[in-house]
XYZ file of C-alpha atoms in Angstrom:
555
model
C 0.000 0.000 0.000
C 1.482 3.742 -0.822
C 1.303 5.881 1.574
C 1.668 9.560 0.719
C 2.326 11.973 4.095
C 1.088 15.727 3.817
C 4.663 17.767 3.963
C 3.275 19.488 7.226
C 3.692 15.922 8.594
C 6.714 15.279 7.646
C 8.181 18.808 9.054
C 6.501 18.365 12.717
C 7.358 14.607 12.811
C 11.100 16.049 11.868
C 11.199 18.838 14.060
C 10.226 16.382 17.076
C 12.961 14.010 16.103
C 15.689 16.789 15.802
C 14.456 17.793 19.351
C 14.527 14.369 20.726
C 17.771 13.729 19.359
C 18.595 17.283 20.920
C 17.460 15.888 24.855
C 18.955 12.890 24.500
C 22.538 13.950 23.572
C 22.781 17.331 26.415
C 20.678 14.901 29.446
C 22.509 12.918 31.636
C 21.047 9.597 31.796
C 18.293 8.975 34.549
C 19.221 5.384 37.241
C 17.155 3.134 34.850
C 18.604 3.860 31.953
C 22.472 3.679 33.109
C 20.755 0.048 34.750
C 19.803 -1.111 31.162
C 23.201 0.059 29.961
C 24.848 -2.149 32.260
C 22.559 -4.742 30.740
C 23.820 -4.078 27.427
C 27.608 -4.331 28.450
C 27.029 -8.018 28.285
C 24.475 -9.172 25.749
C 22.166 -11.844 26.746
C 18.400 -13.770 25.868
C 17.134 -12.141 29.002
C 17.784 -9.992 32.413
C 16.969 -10.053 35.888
C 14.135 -7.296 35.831
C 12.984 -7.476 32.330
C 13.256 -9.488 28.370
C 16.322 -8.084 26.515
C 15.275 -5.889 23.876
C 15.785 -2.584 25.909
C 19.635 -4.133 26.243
C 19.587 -4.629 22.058
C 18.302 -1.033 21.572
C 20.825 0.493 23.549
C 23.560 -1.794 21.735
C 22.317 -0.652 18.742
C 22.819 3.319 19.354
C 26.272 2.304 20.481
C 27.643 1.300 17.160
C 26.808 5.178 16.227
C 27.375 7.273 19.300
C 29.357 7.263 21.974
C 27.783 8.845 25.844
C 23.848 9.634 26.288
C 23.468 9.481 22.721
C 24.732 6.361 22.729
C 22.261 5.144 24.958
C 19.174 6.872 23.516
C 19.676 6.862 19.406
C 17.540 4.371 18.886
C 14.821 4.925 21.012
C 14.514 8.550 19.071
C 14.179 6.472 15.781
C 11.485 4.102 17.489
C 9.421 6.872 18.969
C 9.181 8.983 15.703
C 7.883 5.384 13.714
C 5.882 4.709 16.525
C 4.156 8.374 15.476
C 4.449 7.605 11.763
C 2.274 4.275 12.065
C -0.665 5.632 14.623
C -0.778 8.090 11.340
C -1.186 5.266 9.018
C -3.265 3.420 11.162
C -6.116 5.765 11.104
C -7.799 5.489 7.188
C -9.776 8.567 7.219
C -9.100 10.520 4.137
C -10.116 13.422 6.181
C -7.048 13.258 8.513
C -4.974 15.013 6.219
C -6.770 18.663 7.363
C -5.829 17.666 10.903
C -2.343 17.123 11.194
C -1.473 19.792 13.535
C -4.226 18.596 16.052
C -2.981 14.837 15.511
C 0.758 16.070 16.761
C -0.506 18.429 19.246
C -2.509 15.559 20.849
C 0.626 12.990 20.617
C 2.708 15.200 22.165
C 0.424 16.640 25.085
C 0.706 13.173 26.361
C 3.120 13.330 29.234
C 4.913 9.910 29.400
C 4.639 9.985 25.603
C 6.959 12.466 25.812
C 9.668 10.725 27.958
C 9.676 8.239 26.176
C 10.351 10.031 22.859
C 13.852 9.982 23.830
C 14.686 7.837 27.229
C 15.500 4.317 26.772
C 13.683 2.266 28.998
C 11.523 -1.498 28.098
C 8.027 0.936 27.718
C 10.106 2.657 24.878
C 9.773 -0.981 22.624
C 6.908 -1.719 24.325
C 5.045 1.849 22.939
C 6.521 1.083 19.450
C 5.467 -2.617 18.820
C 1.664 -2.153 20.340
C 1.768 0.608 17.528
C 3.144 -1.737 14.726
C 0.857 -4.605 16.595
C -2.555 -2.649 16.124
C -1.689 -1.801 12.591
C -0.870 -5.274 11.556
C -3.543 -6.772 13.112
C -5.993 -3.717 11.230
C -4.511 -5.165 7.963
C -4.448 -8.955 8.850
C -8.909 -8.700 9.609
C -9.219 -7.239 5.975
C -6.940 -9.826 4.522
C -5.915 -12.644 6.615
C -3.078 -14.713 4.873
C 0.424 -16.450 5.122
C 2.109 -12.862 5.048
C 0.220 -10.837 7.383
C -0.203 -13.985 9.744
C 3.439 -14.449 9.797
C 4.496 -10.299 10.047
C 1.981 -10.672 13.273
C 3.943 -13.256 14.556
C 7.089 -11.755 14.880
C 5.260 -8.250 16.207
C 3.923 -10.254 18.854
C 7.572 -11.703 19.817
C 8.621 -8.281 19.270
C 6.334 -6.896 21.806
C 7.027 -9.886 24.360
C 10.908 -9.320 23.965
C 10.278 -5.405 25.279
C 8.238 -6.217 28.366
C 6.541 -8.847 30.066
C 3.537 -6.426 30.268
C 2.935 -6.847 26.864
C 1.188 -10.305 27.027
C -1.879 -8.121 28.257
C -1.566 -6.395 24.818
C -1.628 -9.347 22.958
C -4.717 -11.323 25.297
C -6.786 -8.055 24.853
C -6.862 -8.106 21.304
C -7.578 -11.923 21.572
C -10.866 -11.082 23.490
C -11.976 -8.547 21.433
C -12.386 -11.503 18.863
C -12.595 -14.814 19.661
C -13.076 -16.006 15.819
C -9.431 -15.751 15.806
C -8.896 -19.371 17.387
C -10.890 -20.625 14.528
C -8.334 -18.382 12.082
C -5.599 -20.673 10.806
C -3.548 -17.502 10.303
C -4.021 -16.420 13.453
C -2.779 -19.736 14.846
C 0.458 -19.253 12.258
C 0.787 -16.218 13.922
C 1.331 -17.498 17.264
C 3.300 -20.397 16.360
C 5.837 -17.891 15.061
C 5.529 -15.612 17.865
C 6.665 -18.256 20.372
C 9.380 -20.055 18.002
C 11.221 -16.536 18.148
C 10.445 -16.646 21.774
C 12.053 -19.590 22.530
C 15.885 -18.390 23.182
C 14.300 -16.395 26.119
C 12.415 -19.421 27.701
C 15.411 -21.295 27.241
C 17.455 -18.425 29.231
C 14.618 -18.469 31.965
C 15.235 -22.465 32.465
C 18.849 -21.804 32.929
C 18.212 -19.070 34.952
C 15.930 -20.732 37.185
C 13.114 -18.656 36.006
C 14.361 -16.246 37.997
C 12.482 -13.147 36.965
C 9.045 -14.939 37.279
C 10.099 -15.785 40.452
C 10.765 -12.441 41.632
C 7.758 -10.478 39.830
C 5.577 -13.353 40.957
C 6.798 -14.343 44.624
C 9.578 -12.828 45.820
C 8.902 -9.182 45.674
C 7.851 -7.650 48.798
C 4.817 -6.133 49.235
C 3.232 -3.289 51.612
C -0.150 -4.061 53.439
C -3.344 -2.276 51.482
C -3.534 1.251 51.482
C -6.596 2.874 49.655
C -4.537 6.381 49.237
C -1.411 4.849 47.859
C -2.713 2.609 45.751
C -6.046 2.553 44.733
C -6.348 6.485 44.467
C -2.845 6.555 43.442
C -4.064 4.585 40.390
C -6.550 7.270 39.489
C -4.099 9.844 40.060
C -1.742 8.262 37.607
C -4.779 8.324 35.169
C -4.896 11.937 35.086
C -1.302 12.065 35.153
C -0.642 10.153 32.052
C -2.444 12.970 30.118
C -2.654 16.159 32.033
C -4.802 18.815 31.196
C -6.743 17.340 28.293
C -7.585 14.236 30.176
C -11.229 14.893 30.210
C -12.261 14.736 26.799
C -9.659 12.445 26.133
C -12.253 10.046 28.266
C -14.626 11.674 27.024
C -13.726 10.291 23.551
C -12.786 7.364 25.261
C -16.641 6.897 26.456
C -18.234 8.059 23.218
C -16.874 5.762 21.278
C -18.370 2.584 19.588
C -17.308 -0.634 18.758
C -18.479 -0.837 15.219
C -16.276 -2.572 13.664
C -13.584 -5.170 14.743
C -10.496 -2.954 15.064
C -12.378 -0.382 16.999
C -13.371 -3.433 19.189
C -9.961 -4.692 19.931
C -8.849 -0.853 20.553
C -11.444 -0.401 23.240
C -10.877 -3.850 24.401
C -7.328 -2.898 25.062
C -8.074 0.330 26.673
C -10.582 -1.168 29.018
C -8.623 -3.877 29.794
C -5.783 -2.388 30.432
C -7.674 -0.619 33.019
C -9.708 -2.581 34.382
C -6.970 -4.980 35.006
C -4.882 -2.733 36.942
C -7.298 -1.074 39.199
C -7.951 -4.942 40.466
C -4.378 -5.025 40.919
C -4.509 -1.851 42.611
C -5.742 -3.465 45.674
C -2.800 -5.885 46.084
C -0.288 -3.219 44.801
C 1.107 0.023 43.748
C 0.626 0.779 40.486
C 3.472 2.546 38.645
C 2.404 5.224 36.293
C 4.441 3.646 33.107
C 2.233 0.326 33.847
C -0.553 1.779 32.144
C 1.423 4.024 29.707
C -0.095 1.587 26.832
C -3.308 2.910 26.583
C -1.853 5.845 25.439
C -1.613 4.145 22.027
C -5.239 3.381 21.192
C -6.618 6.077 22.959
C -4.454 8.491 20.055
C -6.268 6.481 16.983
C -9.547 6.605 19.125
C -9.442 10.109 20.199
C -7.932 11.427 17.112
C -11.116 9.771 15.071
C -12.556 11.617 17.523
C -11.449 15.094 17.565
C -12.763 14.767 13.880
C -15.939 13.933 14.647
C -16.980 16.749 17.325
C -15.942 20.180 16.740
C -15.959 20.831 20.973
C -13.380 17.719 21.965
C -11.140 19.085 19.124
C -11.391 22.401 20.182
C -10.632 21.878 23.881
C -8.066 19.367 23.825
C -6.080 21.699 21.007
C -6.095 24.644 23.689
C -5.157 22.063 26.639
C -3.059 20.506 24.444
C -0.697 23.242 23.455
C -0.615 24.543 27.063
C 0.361 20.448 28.218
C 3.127 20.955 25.441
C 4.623 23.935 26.862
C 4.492 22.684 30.778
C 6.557 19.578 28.821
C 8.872 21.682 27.307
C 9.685 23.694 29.957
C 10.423 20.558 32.294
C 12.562 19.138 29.122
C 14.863 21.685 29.734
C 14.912 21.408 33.197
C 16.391 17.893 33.279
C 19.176 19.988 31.353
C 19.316 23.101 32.969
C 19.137 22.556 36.914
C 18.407 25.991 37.673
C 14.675 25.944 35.463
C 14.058 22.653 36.804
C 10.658 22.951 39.793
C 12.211 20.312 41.574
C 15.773 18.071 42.154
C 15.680 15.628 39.334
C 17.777 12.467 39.401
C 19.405 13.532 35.967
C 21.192 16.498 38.301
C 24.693 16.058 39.857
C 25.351 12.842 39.129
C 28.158 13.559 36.456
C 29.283 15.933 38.417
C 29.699 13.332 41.525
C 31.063 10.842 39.428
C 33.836 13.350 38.354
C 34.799 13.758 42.366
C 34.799 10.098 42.744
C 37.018 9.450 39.652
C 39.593 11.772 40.868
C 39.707 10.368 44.572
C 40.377 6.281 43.025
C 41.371 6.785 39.250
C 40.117 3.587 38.261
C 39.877 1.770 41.453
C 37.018 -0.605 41.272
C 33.632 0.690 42.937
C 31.515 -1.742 45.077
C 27.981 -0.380 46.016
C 25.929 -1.158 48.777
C 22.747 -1.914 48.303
C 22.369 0.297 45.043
C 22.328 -1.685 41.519
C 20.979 2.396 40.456
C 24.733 3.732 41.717
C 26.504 0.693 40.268
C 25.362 1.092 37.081
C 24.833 5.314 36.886
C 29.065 5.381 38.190
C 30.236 2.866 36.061
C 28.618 4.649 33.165
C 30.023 7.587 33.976
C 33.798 6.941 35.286
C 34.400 4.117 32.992
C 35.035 1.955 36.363
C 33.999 -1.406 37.619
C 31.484 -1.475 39.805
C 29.476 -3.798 41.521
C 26.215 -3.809 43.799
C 26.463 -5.709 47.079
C 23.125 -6.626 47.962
C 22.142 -7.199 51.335
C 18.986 -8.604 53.066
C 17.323 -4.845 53.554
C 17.452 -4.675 49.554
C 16.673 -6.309 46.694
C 17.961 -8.902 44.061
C 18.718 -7.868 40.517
C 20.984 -7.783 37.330
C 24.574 -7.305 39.569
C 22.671 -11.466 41.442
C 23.810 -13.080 38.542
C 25.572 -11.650 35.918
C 29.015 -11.622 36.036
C 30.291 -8.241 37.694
C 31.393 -9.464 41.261
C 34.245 -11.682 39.881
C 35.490 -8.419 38.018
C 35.912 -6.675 41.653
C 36.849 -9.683 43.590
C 40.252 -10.063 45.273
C 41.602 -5.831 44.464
C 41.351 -3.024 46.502
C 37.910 -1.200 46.284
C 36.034 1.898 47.439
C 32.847 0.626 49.400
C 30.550 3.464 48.794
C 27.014 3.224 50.995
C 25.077 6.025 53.024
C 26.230 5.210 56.264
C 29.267 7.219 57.452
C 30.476 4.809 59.926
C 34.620 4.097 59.134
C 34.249 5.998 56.396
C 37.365 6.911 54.878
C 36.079 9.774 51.976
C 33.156 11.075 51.282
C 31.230 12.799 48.775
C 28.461 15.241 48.078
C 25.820 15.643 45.715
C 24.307 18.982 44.608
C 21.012 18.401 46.787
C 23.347 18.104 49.614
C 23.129 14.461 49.905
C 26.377 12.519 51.258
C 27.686 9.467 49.926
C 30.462 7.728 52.308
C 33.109 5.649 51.078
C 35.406 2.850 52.720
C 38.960 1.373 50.823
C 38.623 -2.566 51.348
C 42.049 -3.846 50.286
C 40.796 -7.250 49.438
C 37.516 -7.332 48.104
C 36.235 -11.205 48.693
C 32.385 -11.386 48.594
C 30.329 -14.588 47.604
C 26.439 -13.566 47.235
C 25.570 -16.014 44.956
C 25.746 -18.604 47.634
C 22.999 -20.186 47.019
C 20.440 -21.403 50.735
C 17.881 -24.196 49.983
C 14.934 -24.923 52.446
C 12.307 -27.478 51.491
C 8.820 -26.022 51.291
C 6.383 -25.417 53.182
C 7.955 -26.011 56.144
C 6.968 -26.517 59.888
C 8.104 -23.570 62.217
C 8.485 -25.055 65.685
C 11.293 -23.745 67.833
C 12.087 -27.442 69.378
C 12.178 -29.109 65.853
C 15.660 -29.692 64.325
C 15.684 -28.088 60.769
C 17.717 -29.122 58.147
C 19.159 -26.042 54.785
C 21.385 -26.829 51.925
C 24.012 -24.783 51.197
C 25.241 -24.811 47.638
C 28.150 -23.058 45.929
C 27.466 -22.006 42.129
C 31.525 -21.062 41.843
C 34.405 -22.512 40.100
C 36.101 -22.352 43.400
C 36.387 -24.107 46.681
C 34.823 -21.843 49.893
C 36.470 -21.799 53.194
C 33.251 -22.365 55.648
C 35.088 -20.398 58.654
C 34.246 -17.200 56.380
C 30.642 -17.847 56.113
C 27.798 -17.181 59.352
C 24.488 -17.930 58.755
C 20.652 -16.013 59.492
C 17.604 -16.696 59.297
C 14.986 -14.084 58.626
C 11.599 -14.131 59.718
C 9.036 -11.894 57.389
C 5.188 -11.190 57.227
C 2.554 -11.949 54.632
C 3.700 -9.419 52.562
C 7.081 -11.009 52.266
C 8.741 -7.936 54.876
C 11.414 -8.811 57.088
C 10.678 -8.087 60.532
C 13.421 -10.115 62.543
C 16.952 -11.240 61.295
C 18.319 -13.788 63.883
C 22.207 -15.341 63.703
C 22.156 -19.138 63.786
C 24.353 -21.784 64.228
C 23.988 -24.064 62.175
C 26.246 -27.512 62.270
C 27.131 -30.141 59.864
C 27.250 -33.740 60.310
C 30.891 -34.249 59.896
C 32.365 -31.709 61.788
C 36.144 -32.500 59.769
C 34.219 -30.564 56.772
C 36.217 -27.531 56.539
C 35.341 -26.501 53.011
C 32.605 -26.373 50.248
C 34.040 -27.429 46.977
C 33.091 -26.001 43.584
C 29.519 -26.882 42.271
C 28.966 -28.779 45.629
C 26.111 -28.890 48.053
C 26.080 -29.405 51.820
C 23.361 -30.306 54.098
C 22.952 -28.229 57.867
C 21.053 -28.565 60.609
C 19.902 -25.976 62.777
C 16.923 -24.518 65.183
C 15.021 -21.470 64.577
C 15.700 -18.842 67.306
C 12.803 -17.317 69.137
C 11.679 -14.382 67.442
C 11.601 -10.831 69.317
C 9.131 -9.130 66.979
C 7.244 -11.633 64.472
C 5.649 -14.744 66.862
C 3.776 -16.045 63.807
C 6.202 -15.848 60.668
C 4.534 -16.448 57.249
C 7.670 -16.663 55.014
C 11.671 -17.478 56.687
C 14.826 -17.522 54.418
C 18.199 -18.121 55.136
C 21.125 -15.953 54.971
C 24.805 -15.863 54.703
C 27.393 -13.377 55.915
C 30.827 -13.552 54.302
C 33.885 -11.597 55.803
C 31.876 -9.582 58.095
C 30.222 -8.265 55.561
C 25.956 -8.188 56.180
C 23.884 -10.710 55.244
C 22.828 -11.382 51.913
C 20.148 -12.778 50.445
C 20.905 -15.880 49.399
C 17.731 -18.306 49.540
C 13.932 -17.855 48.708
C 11.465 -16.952 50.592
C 9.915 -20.117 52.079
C 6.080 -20.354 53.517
C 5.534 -21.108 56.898
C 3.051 -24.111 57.320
C-alpha cells in the first residue's frame, strides 16, 4: 500500500525528532537507563528485571554514538515510527486537514513524551503495540500467510520489550474470539513463540528467575486505599494532564463498530480494568498503564474529527500540556529551570569527584544496583552492587560483575558514614560515604535451599542446603548464617544469627559446584511470633547478610 504523508507531517514529525535527538545527547542519563546500559555491556536472551530488547536497543545506538546518545539513538528512531504508524493506522481521508491537532494531541501526552527519547523497556513496548494494532488492522481485511506471519514476529517483538505486553496481545484476543478458529491467526502465534524460545530457554537456565521475583519474591506493603487505589486514578490523570477529560470523554463516546475499533477499546478497558484490580494488592506505577496511550491516540484522534468541541478543547489544553513539557525538558538539562531536584542532576558531576579520589579503582555499592550502574557509566570503572537482606535482588545477582571486583582493593561506597574513609556530596546536599577494602572477597551467589512449606516449631531440628554455584572451593570459617523471619507481605521483621552444624564436623570446606546439608533450630523471634515466610542468609567476611535463599512459607 502507498502511503503519501502531507509535507506538514513530515516537518513536525522532523522537528520532534531533531528535538529528541537534541534531549537525549545534552541529558545525563536517569538510574534506569544507566541500569539497562549495564545490561547491554554483556548481551544476553534475558535480564533479571525485564526481556532483553531494551539491552539490544541500547547496543544498537552504540555502534553510532558514543555517551547519552549512545544510549538513547535508537529509542529517538522508534518513537518517531511509533508516530508515523498511529498516522497510518487511522484510514480517514479526512485526517490530512488535521495534522497539527494529531501532533498536538501525541505530544500533550506526558509519558509519551519521555519516552520520545529515554531508553527504557516501555520505549519498545510503545513502538510494537503501535506496529501490533496496525498489523492486526490489515491482517482482519486480509488474513493470509504474510500478514499472519508479520503478526507473529510483532507479537515476539512486543514480548521481547516487556513482560507487560502479554496483556496487549490477550486483549486483542478477546476482542475476537473467531481468531482461534483463524488458521492464520494460529500461524501467527506459532511464530511468535518459536522466536520466543531463546528467552524461555534463558529463563530455564536461569531458574526462572524473573518470574520468580515479579511473581513471589517481591515484597509487598499491606493495602492502602490512598497509595494505591487512588494513586491509580491519580496516575490516570497524570498520564495525560490537562486534556484528560475529553480524552475520556472520547474514550466513552466511542463505539465498537467494527472489529479494530473493538480490539482498541478492548485494550483500553482492559488495560484498566486490570490494573485497578491489581490496585488493591499493589502500587501501580504510572508507566504500567502508559499503553493505553496508544489506542486512545487512533480513538481520540477519530474523535477530535468527529466533534468540533473535543477538538477544540483538547487543542487549547493541548498546546498549554506541550509547553508545561517543554519547559520541564529543559529542566532535566538546565538545573536551575528545573521545579524540583531531578535524578538527571549532579550525578556527572559526583562521578567526576569520585574518579579523581580512586582513578580507576574498582567501585563496590551497597545496596544500590541504580549507583553501580549510573558510576560505572560515567567513570568508565567497575562497579558492583552488594546486595544485602534490607534490599533487593537484581541484574549485579547473577551476571558476572562481582568476579570483576573480587580479590583488588575497592572503594565501598554506601550512606552510612560509619569508618568511612572519603566522602562525597551531591548537589542536593546528599552525602555518599566511602570505605577502601584492600581485598575485596564477597560470595552472594551462595545459594540457601529450604524445602517447602515447612513446619516452624522452635524445638524441631531443621535441616538447609548450602550450595556453591563457583568454580572455586569456599572456606566455611568465612561464612555465618541467618535466618529471617518476614510477614505476609514477604517484609522482614526479625533477622536472627544461627548456628547451624554439619554432620561431619572435619568438613572444613565447600568445593566447587557442591552442596552441603545443615542442621539448625530457629531462634525465638523478638518481633514476628507467627512468621509467614523465613529464608536463610549468609554473611561472608563480616560483611551483612545477603540474600541468598527464597522466601519459604511457613506451614
Amino acid at each position: 500500500m502507498k502511503i503519501k504523508l502531507p509535507r506538514i507531517f513530515l516537518i513536525i514529525l522532523g522537528i520532534g525528532f531533531l528535538i529528541n535527538l537534541l534531549q537525549s545527547y545534552f541529558t545525563p542519563l536517569i538510574f534506569d537507563e544507566a541500569y539497562y546500559w549495564h545490561f547491554a555491556s554483556d548481551m544476553a536472551w534475558g535480564y533479571f528485571d525485564h526481556p532483553p530488547l531494551v539491552a539490544v536497543l541500547i547496543k544498537i545506538s552504540s555502534f553510532f554514538f558514543d555517551g547519552e546518545l549512545g544510549v538513547r539513538f535508537m529509542s529517538c528512531i522508534l518513537s518517531t515510527a511509533t508516530l508515523f504508524i498511529l498516522w497510518c493506522t487511522v484510514d480517514l481521508p479526512r485526517k490530512k486537514e488535521y495534522v497539527i491537532h494529531f501532533f498536538v494531541l501525541a505530544y500533550s501526552m506526558t509519558l509519551l513524551n519521555a519516552y520520545g527519547f529515554f531508553t527504557l523497556p516501555d520505549t519498545p513496548l510503545l513502538f510494537f503495540t503501535a506496529l501490533l494494532l496496525y498489523v492486526y488492522k490489515r491482517f482482519i481485511e486480509s488474513p493470509d500467510v504474510l500478514w499472519g506471519i508479520i503478526m507473529g514476529v510483532t507479537m515476539a517483538g512486543l514480548m521481547y520489550s516487556k513482560y507487560h505486553a502479554a496483556l496487549v496481545i490477550i486483549f486483542i484476543l478477546l476482542s475476537n474470539l473467531k481468531l482461534v478458529l483463524n488458521k492464520y491467526a494460529w500461524l501467527s502465534v506459532c511464530i511468535a513463540l518459536l522466536c520466543y524460545v531463546p528467552h524461555f530457554i534463558w529463563l530455564y537456565d536461569n531458574d526462572f528467575v524473573t518470574i520468580n521475583y515479579h511473581l513471589f519474591d517481591r515484597p509487598n506493603d499491606p493495602y492502602n486505599f490512598t497509595k494505591y487505589t487512588l494513586g491509580f486514578f491519580v496516575n490516570l490523570v497524570a498520564i495525560f494532564g490537562l486534556t484528560f477529560p475529553w480524552i475520556y470523554w472520547g474514550l466513552f463516546k466511542t463505539k465498537a463498530n467494527d472489529k479494530f475499533t473493538r480490539a482498541l477499546l478492548f485494550l483500553v478497558y482492559g488495560i484498566l480494568i486490570f490494573f485497578f484490580l491489581s490496585s488493591f494488592n499493589r502500587r501501580i506505577q504510572t508507566q504500567w498503564i502508559i499503553v493505553i496511550n496508544i489506542p486512545l491516540i487512533v480513538i481520540v484522534f477519530r474523535f477530535m474529527m468527529e466533534n468540533e468541541t473535543a477538538k477544540k478543547w483538547i487543542y487549547r489544553m493541548g498546546l498549554v500540556n506541550i509547553i508545561i513539557i517543554l519547559y520541564l525538558r529543559i529542566g532535566l538539562v538546565y538545573e536551575p529551570m528545573s521545579p524540583i531536584y531531578y535524578e538527571t542532576h549532579g550525578n556527572k558531576e559526583l562521578a567526576e569527584d569520585i574518579k579523581a579520589e580512586v582513578g580507576d579503582m574498582p567501585l563496590v555499592f551497597e545496596n544500590s544496583y541504580r549507583g553501580a550502574s549510573m558510576f560505572g557509566f560515567y567513570t568508565g570503572n567497575n562497579t558492583f552492587s552488594l546486595n544485602n537482606e534490607s534490599y533487593r535482588l537484581n541484574q549485579y545477582s547473577i551476571d558476572n560483575s562481582e568476579a570483576t571486583v573480587q580479590h583488588q582493593k575497592i572503594l565501598y561506597l554506601s550512606s552510612r558514614s560509619s569508618d568511612a574513609d572519603v566522602s562525597f556530596t551531591k548537589n542536593d546536599r546528599r552525602k555518599i560515604y566511602g570505605k577502601y577494602i584492600d581485598n575485596f572477597e564477597s560470595f552472594r551467589k551462595l545459594k540457601t535451599i529450604l524445602e517447602a512449606p515447612i513446619n516452624f516449631n522452635l524445638e524441631q531440628e531443621q535441616t538447609f542446603q548450602l550450595y556453591n554455584p563457583y568454580e572455586f572451593d569456599i572456606d566455611l570459617s568465612k561464612l555465618k548464617f541467618n535466618v529471617a523471619y518476614m510477614t505476609d507481605f514477604k517484609i522482614v521483621k526479625d533477622k536472627l544469627p544461627i548456628k547451624p552444624t554439619l554432620k561431619d564436623p572435619n568438613i572444613s570446606t565447600i568445593k566447587a559446584k557442591d552442596t552441603l546439608t545443615y542442621s539448625f533450630k530457629f531462634p525465638k523471634p523478638r518481633k514476628l511470633n507467627d512468621p509467614k515466610y523465613v529464608r536463610i542468609g549468609i554473611m561472608e567476611n563480616r560483611i551483612n547478610y545477603g540474600i541468598n535463599g527464597r522466601n519459604t512459607k511457613v506451614e
